[in-house]
Short mmCIF file of C-alpha atoms in Angstrom, two decimals:
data_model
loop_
_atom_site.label_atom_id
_atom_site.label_comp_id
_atom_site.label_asym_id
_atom_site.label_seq_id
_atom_site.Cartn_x
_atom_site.Cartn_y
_atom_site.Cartn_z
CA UNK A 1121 31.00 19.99 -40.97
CA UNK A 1122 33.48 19.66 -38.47
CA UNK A 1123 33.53 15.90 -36.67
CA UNK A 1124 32.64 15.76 -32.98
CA UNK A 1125 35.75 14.38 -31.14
CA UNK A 1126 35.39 11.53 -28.38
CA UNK A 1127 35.90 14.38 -25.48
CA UNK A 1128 33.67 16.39 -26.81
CA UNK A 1129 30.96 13.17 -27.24
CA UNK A 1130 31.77 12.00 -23.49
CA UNK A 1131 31.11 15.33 -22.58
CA UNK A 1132 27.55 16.29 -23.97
CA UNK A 1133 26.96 12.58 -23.10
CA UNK A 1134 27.46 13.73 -19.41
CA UNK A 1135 25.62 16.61 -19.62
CA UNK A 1136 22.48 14.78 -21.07
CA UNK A 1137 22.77 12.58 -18.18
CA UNK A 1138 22.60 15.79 -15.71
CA UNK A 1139 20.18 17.22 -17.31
CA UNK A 1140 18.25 13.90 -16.85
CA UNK A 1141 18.87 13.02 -13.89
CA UNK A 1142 17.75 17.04 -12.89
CA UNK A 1143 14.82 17.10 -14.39
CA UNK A 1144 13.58 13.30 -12.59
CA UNK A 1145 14.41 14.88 -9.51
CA UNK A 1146 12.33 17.61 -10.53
CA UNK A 1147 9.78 15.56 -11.87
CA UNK A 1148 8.85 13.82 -8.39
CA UNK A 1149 4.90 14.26 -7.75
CA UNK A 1150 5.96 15.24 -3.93
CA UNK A 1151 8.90 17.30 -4.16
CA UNK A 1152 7.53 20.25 -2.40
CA UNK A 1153 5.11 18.44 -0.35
CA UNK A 1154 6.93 18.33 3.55
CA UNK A 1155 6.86 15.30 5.46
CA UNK A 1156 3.69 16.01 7.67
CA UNK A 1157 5.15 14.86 10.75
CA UNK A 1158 8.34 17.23 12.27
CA UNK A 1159 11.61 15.39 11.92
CA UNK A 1160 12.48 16.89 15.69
CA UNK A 1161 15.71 18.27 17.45
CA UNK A 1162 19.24 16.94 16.16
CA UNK A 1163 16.91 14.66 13.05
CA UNK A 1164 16.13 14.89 9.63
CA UNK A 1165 14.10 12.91 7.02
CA UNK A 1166 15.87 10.67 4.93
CA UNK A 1167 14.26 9.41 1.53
CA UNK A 1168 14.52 5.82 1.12
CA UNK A 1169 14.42 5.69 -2.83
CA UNK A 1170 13.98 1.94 -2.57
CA UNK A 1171 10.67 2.74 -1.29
CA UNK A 1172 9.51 5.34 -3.25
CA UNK A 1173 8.11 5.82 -6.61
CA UNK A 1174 6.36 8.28 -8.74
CA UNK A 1175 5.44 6.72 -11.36
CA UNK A 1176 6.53 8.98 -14.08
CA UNK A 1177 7.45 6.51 -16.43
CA UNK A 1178 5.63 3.50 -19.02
CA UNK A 1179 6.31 0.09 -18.58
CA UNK A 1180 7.58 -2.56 -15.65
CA UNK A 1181 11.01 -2.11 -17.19
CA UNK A 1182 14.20 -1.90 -15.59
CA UNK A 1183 13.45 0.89 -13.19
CA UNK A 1184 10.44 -0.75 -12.26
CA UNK A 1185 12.01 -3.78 -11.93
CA UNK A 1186 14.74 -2.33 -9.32
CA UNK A 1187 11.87 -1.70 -6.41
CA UNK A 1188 8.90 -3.74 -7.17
CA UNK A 1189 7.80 -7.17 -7.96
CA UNK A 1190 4.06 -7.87 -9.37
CA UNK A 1191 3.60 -11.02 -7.21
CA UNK A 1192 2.91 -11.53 -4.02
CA UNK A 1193 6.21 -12.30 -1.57
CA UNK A 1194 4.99 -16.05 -0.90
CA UNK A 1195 3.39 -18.26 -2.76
CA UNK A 1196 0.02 -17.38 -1.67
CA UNK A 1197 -2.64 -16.71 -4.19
CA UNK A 1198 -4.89 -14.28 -2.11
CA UNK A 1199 -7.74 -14.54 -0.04
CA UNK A 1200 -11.53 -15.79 -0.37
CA UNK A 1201 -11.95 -15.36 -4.65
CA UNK A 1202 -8.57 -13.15 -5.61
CA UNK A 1203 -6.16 -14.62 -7.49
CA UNK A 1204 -3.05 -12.26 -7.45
CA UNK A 1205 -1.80 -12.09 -11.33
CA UNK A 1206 1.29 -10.14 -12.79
CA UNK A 1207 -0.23 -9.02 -15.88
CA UNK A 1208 -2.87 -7.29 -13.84
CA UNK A 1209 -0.92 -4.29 -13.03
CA UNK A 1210 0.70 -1.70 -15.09
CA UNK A 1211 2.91 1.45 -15.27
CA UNK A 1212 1.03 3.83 -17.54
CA UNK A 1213 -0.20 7.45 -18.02
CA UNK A 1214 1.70 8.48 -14.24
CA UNK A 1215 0.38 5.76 -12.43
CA UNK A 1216 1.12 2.48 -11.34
CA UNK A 1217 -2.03 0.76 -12.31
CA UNK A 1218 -3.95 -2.24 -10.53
CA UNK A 1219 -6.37 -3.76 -12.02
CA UNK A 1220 -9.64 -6.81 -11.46
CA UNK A 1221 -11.33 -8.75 -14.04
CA UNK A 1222 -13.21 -12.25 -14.07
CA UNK A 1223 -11.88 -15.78 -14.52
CA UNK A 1224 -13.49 -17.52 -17.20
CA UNK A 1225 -15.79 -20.22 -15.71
CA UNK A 1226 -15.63 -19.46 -12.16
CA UNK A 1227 -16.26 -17.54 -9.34
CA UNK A 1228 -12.56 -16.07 -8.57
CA UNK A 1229 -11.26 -12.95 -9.49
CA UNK A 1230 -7.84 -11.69 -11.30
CA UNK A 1231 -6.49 -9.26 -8.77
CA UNK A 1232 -3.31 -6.99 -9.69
CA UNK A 1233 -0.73 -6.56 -6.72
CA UNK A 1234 2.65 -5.11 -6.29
CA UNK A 1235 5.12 -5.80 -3.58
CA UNK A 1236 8.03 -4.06 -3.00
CA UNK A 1237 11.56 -6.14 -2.92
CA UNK A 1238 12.71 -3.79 0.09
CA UNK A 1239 11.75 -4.04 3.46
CA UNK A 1240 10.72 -1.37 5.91
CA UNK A 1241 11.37 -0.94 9.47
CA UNK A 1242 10.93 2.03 12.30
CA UNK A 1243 11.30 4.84 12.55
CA UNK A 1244 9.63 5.71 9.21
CA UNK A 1245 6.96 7.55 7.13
CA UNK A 1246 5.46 6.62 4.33
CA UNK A 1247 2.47 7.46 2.16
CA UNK A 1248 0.73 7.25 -1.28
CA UNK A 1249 -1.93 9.23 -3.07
CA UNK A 1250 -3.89 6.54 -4.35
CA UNK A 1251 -7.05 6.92 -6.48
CA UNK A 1252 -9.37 3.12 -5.18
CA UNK A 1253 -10.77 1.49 -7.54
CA UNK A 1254 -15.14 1.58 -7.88
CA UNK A 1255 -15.75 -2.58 -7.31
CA UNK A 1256 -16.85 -4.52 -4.53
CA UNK A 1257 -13.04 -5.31 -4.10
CA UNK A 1258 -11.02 -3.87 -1.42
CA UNK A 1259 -8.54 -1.72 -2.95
CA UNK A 1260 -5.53 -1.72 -0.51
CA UNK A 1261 -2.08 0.11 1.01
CA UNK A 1262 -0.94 -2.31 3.64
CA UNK A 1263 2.56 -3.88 5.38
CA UNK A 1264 3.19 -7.41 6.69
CA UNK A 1265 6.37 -9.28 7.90
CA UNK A 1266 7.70 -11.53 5.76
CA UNK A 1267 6.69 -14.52 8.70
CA UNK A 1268 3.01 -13.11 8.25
CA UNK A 1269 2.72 -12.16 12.04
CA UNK A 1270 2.30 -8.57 11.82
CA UNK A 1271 0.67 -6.43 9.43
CA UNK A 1272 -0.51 -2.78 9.13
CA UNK A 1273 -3.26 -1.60 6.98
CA UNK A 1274 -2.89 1.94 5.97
CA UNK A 1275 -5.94 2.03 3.59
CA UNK A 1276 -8.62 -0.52 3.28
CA UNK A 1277 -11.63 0.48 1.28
CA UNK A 1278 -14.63 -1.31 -0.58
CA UNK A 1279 -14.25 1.81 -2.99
CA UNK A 1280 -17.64 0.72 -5.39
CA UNK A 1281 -19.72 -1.86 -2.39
CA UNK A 1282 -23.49 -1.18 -3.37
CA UNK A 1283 -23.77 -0.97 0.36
CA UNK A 1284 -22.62 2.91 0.60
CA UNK A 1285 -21.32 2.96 4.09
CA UNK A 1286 -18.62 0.21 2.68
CA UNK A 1287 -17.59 2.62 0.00
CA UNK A 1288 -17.83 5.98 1.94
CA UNK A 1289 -15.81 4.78 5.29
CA UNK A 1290 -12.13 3.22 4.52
CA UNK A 1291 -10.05 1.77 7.77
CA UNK A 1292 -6.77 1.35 9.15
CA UNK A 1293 -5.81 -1.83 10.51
CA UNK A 1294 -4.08 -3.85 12.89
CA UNK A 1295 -3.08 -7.77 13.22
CA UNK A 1296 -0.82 -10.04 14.91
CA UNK A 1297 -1.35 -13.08 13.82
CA UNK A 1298 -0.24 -16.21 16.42
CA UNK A 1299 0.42 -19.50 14.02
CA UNK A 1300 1.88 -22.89 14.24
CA UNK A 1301 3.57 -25.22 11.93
CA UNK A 1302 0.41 -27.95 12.45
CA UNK A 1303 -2.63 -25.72 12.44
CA UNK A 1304 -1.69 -22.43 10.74
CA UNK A 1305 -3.52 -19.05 12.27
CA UNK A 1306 -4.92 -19.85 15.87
CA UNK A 1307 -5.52 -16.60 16.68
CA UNK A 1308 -5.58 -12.99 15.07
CA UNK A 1309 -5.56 -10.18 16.74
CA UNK A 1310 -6.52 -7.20 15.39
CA UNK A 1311 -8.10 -3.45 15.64
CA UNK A 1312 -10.08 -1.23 13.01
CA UNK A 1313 -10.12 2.28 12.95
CA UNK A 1314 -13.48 3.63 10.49
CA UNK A 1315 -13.14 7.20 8.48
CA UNK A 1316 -15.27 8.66 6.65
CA UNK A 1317 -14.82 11.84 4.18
CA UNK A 1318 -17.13 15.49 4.83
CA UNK A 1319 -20.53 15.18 3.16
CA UNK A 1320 -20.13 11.77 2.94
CA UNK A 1321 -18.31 11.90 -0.03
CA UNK A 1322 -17.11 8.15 -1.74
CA UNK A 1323 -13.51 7.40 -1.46
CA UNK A 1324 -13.37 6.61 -5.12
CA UNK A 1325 -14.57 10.44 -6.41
CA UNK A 1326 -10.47 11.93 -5.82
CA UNK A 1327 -7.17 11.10 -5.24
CA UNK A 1328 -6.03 10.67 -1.18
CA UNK A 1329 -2.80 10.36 0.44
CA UNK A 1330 -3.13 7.56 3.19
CA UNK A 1331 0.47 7.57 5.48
CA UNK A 1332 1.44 5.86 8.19
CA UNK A 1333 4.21 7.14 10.86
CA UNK A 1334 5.81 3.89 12.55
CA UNK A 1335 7.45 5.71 15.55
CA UNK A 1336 9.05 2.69 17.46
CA UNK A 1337 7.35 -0.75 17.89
CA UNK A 1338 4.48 0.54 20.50
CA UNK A 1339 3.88 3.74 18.27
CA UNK A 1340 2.02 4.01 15.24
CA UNK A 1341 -0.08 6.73 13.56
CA UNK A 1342 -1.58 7.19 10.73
CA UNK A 1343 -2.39 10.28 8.41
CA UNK A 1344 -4.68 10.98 5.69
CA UNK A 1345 -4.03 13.90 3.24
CA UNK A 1346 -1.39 15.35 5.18
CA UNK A 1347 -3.00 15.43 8.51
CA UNK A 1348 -3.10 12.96 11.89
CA UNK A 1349 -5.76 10.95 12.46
CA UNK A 1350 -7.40 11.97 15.81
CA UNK A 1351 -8.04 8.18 16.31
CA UNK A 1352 -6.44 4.49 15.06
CA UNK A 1353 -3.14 4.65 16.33
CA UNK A 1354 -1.56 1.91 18.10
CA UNK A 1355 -1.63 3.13 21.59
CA UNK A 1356 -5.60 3.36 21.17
CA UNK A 1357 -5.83 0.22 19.30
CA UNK A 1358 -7.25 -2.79 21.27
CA UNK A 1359 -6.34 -5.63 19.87
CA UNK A 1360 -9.26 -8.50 19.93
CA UNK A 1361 -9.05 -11.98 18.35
CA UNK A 1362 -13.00 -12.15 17.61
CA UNK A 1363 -13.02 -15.12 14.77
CA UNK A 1364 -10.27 -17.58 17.02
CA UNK A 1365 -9.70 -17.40 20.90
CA UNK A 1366 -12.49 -14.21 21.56
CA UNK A 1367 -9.65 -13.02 23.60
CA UNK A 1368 -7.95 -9.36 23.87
CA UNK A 1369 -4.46 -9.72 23.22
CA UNK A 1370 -1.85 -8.15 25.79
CA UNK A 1371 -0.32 -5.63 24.14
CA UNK A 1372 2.54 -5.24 26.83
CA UNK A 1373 3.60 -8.81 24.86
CA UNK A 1374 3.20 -8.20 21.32
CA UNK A 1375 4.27 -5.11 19.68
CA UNK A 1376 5.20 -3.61 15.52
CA UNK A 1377 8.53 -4.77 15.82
CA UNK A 1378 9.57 -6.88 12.79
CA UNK A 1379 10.85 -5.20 9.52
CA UNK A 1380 7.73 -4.92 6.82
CA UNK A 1381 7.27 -5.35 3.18
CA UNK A 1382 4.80 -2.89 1.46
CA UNK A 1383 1.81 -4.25 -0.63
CA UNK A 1384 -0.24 -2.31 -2.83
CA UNK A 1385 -3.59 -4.67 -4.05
CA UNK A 1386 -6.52 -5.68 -4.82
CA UNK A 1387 -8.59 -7.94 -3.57
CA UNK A 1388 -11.72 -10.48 -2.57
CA UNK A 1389 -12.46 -10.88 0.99
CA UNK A 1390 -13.75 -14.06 2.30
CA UNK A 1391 -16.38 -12.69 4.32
CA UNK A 1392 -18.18 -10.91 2.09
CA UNK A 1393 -17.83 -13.05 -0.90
CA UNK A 1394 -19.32 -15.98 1.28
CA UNK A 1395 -22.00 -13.72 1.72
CA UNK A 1396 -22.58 -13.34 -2.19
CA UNK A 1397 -20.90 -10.06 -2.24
CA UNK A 1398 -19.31 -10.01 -5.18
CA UNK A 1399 -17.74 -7.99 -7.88
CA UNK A 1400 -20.14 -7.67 -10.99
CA UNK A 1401 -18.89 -9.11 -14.24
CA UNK A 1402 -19.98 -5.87 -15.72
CA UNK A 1403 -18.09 -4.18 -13.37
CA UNK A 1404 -14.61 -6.01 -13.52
CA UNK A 1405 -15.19 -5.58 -17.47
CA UNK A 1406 -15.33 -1.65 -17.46
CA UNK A 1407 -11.87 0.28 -17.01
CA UNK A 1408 -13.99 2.80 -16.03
CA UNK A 1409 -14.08 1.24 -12.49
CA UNK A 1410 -12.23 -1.66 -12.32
CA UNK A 1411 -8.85 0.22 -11.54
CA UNK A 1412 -6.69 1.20 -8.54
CA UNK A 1413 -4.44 4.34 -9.56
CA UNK A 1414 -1.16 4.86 -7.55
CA UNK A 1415 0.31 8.44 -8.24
CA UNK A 1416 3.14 8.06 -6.15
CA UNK A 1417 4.54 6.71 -3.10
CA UNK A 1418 7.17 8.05 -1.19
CA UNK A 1419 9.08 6.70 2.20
CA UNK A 1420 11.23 8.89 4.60
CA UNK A 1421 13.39 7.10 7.13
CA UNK A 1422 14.17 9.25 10.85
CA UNK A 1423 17.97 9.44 10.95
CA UNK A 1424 20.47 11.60 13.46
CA UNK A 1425 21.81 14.50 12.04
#
């Protein structure tokens, strides 16, 4: 049999990496889904592939590595009972998975999270079909500034909460937090938008797509499966600090404006924990339920043409 020579090896080497590179173009979950919002006259959508992911691979190895971290971007361990752990998400069967279970001896809960190492800023969409996971836990899709002063929640959901109108109505959020060095949070702002499915279906039964178009710092909207929400965006958003100041905030002063890192999690909330609403052991223990599933993500920046 005739040797291959080193030309002919560098060659097919080349062509394998075509071919691969091709067919993980191909392979992205929401190639011929359109951006739902029109790019407009003289602009285009740009993919930011720092911020987008399908999943299509096993592992947090390199590639997973290049865009996401499983920590949190602080040292903060998460609030009321979470405690954000690495080993508590995974890349596996499509999906990045996020996952709950129990701490032995006590109360608090190992949450998954994953935060990605590159920041976003306006104007941009982004969205993820996300399947929440069926706990008391709040299964999230959310942004903050790195100085923890403003955040956007595209999904927030209680996906299994025995209470059913916690598991069949998921919000968008607003906050602007006001802190200082001495006391922390004095104040946070902040506006929830409720939405529930037809037939008052449960977040948890399907996949969804939850977006979010950041326009320019007074103008944000968000979308669910491909479609506006009639209600929620910024403009109708009033801002009220009801656990600090019981103030309304002046909007005119306090915009979106700082550059955002996106957080995909799980997690305990103080209030209702303090309220003994709590995950089940029973539940955290069954795979069945205690999982968030992330298809994919994707993230389009608005550039000139």
């Amino acid at each position: 049999m005739q040797s291959l020579t080193p030309q002919i090896l560098n060659r097919c080497t080349f062509l394998l990496f075509i071919a691969f590179l091709s067919f993980s173009l191909a392979g992205q979950d929401w190639k011929k889904l359109p951006v739902p919002v029109p790019a407009g006259p003289g602009q285009s959508w740009k993919l930011l592939k720092e911020l987008s992911d399908d999943f299509n691979y096993r592992g947090k190895k390199k590639r997973f590595r290049r865009r996401w971290q499983d920590t949190y971007f602080n040292r903060w361990n998460g609030p009321g009972l979470t405690q954000w752990q690495g080993d508590h998400s995974s890349v596996e069967g499509g999906n990045l998975v996020i996952r709950a279970s129990r701490r032995e001896g006590t109360e608090q809960v190992n949450c998954g999270i994953v935060t990605a190492k590159a920041a976003l800023m306006y104007p941009a969409y982004t969205e993820a079909r996300i399947k929440v996971s069926n706990l008391e836990l709040s299964s999230n899709f959310w942004f903050l500034s790195r100085d923890s002063r403003r955040e956007i929640d595209v999904l927030e959901v209680y996906g299994g909460a025995e209470k059913g109108d916690f598991a069949r109505r998921m919000s968008t959020n607003f906050h602007v937090f006001i802190r200082s060095e001495e006391k922390g949070i004095t104040s946070d702002f902040n506006a929830s938008n409720h939405v529930e499915l037809p037939d008052e279906a449960y977040w948890r039964e399907e996949y969804h797509t939850f977006g979010v178009f950041w326009k320019s710092p007074a103008e944000v909207y968000f979308y669910i499966d491909g479609k506006p929400l009639p209600t929620g965006s910024w403009a109708q958003a009033e801002m009220f600090d009801k656990d600090y100041t019981k103030t309304f905030m002046d909007k005119s002063a306090f915009v979106m404006d700082r550059p955002m890192v996106m957080i995909l999690d799980t997690e305990d909330h103080h209030w209702r924990s303090r309220q003994g609403i709590i995950a089940k052991d029973e539940d955290l223990a069954d795979p069945s339920k205690n999982k968030m599933l992330v298809d994919w993500v994707r993230t389009y920046r608005l550039v000139e043409e």
